[in-house]
Amino acid sequence: MYSKIIILRFPLDKVHNPLVCNLSKRYNLTFNILKATIFPRKEGLIVLELSGTLNDYKNGIKYLEDQGISVKNAAHEIDRDNDKCVHCGACTAVCPTEALFINRPEMEVIFDQTKCSICGLCVRACPVKAMQILPSNEIFFDETS
Ligand code: SF4
Ligand code: SF4
């Protein structure tokens, strides 16, 4: 299962278009809308968590882009506070992309940021809150741009 939080920006004439519902109908993707806004300049923004197989996810994103929707990642990256990590391995059990894995025989948990899909599962799984999502300035601080 692949999961990612994304930002959709679209012109007003697309507001009533059931694009997000089509992600479910046509591409078997499940979605969770985290935020939906219409800006004064008549542009819409939706932040949603999109989940499915990697192939369905890619096809769904292509569908959105073909409809003229701007699609961006909601988070710049996931970061680990190495001082907090106790190498318990809990995050490796939930990481779908093997960005977090145990290096044997040292039993050290390695974080390969280049493999991270920013799904956020490790953030919830980590008992000492070592994993954190660095939010995108675009959705959290720059809504009037
Ligand atoms: S490192 Fe965390 S956020 Fe990145 S893919 Fe693995 S579980 Fe998801
Ligand atoms: S769950 Fe947290 S403390 Fe445990 S290995 Fe992963 S990042 Fe480190």
Coordinates of C-alpha atoms and ligand atoms in Angstrom, one line a residue:
M1 CA 0.0 0.0 0.0
Y2 CA 1.3 3.4 -1.1
S3 CA 0.1 6.5 0.7
K4 CA 1.0 10.1 0.3
I5 CA -0.3 13.6 1.4
I6 CA -0.6 15.8 -1.7
I7 CA -1.8 19.4 -2.5
L8 CA -4.1 20.0 -5.4
R9 CA -4.6 23.5 -6.8
F10 CA -7.2 24.0 -9.5
P11 CA -9.0 26.8 -11.3
L12 CA -12.6 27.7 -10.2
D13 CA -14.1 26.0 -13.3
K14 CA -13.0 22.7 -11.9
V15 CA -14.5 23.1 -8.5
H16 CA -17.6 21.2 -9.3
N17 CA -15.9 18.6 -11.2
P18 CA -15.8 15.3 -9.3
L19 CA -12.1 14.8 -9.9
V20 CA -11.3 13.5 -6.4
C21 CA -14.2 11.0 -6.5
N22 CA -12.9 9.7 -9.8
L23 CA -9.7 8.8 -8.2
S24 CA -11.7 6.3 -6.2
K25 CA -14.0 5.1 -9.0
R26 CA -11.4 4.8 -11.8
Y27 CA -8.2 4.1 -9.9
N28 CA -9.2 2.3 -6.8
L29 CA -7.6 4.9 -4.6
T30 CA -8.9 5.8 -1.2
F31 CA -8.6 9.4 -0.1
N32 CA -9.0 11.4 3.1
I33 CA -9.5 15.2 2.5
L34 CA -7.5 17.0 5.2
K35 CA -8.3 20.5 4.0
A36 CA -10.4 22.2 1.2
T37 CA -10.3 25.9 0.5
I38 CA -11.5 28.4 -2.1
F39 CA -9.1 31.4 -2.3
P40 CA -10.4 34.9 -2.9
R41 CA -8.7 34.9 -6.3
K42 CA -11.0 32.0 -7.2
E43 CA -8.5 29.2 -7.0
G44 CA -9.3 26.0 -5.2
L45 CA -7.0 24.0 -3.0
I46 CA -7.4 20.6 -1.5
V47 CA -5.0 18.8 0.7
L48 CA -5.6 15.1 0.8
E49 CA -4.1 11.8 1.8
L50 CA -4.2 9.4 -1.2
S51 CA -3.7 5.6 -0.8
G52 CA -3.6 2.6 -3.1
T53 CA -1.1 0.6 -5.0
L54 CA 1.9 2.5 -6.4
N55 CA 0.6 1.9 -9.9
D56 CA -2.9 3.1 -9.2
Y57 CA -1.4 6.1 -7.4
K58 CA 0.8 7.0 -10.4
N59 CA -2.2 6.6 -12.8
G60 CA -4.4 8.7 -10.5
I61 CA -1.8 11.5 -10.4
K62 CA -1.5 11.5 -14.1
Y63 CA -5.2 11.7 -14.5
L64 CA -5.3 14.8 -12.3
E65 CA -2.5 16.4 -14.1
D66 CA -4.1 15.7 -17.5
Q67 CA -7.2 17.6 -16.1
G68 CA -5.0 20.7 -15.6
I69 CA -4.7 20.2 -11.8
S70 CA -1.4 21.2 -10.1
V71 CA -0.2 18.3 -7.9
K72 CA 2.5 18.8 -5.3
N73 CA 3.7 16.9 -2.3
A74 CA 2.3 18.3 1.0
A75 CA 5.5 17.8 2.9
H76 CA 9.0 18.6 1.8
E77 CA 10.4 15.6 3.7
I78 CA 10.4 13.4 6.7
D79 CA 13.3 13.9 9.1
R80 CA 14.6 11.9 11.9
D81 CA 16.0 13.3 15.1
N82 CA 19.0 11.0 15.5
D83 CA 19.5 12.0 19.1
K84 CA 16.0 10.8 20.0
C85 CA 16.1 7.5 18.1
V86 CA 16.6 4.4 20.3
H87 CA 16.8 2.0 17.4
C88 CA 13.8 0.0 18.6
G89 CA 12.8 -0.9 15.1
A90 CA 9.1 -0.1 15.4
C91 CA 9.2 2.2 12.4
T92 CA 10.7 -0.5 10.2
A93 CA 7.6 -2.6 10.6
V94 CA 5.3 0.0 9.1
C95 CA 7.5 1.6 6.5
P96 CA 6.1 0.6 3.1
T97 CA 9.1 1.6 1.0
E98 CA 11.9 0.1 3.2
A99 CA 13.3 3.6 3.7
L100 CA 13.7 2.5 7.3
F101 CA 15.5 -0.7 7.8
I102 CA 17.6 -2.6 10.3
N103 CA 21.3 -2.9 9.6
R104 CA 22.5 -6.2 10.8
P105 CA 24.4 -7.4 12.8
E106 CA 24.7 -4.0 14.4
M107 CA 20.9 -3.8 14.8
E108 CA 21.0 -0.2 13.9
V109 CA 17.9 1.4 12.3
I110 CA 18.9 3.2 9.1
F111 CA 16.8 5.9 7.5
D112 CA 17.3 6.3 3.7
Q113 CA 15.5 9.5 3.0
T114 CA 15.7 9.0 -0.8
K115 CA 13.3 6.0 -0.5
C116 CA 10.7 7.8 1.6
S117 CA 7.3 8.4 0.2
I118 CA 6.3 10.8 3.1
C119 CA 3.4 8.6 4.1
G120 CA 3.8 9.5 7.7
L121 CA 3.3 6.0 9.1
C122 CA 6.6 6.0 11.0
V123 CA 5.7 9.3 12.7
R124 CA 2.7 7.6 14.3
A125 CA 4.7 4.4 15.1
C126 CA 7.7 5.9 16.7
P127 CA 7.4 5.8 20.5
V128 CA 9.9 8.6 21.2
K129 CA 8.7 10.9 18.4
A130 CA 12.0 10.8 16.6
M131 CA 10.4 10.9 13.1
Q132 CA 8.8 14.1 12.1
I133 CA 7.1 15.6 9.0
L134 CA 8.6 18.9 7.9
P135 CA 5.6 20.7 6.6
S136 CA 5.4 22.5 3.3
N137 CA 5.4 26.3 3.6
E138 CA 3.0 26.4 0.7
I139 CA 0.1 24.8 2.5
F140 CA 0.7 25.8 6.1
F141 CA 2.0 29.4 5.8
D142 CA 1.4 30.7 2.3
E143 CA -2.3 30.3 1.7
T144 CA -2.8 33.9 0.5
S145 CA -0.2 33.7 -2.2
Ligands
SF4_1 S1 10.2 6.6 6.3 FE1 8.2 6.9 7.3 S2 7.2 8.4 6.0 FE2 8.9 7.6 4.8 S3 8.0 5.9 3.7 FE3 8.8 5.0 5.5 S4 7.1 5.1 7.0 FE4 6.5 6.4 5.3
SF4_2 S1 10.5 3.9 15.9 FE1 11.6 5.8 16.4 S2 13.0 5.2 18.0 FE2 12.3 3.3 17.0 S3 13.9 2.9 15.4 FE3 12.2 4.1 14.5 S4 12.9 6.3 14.6 FE4 14.1 5.1 16.1

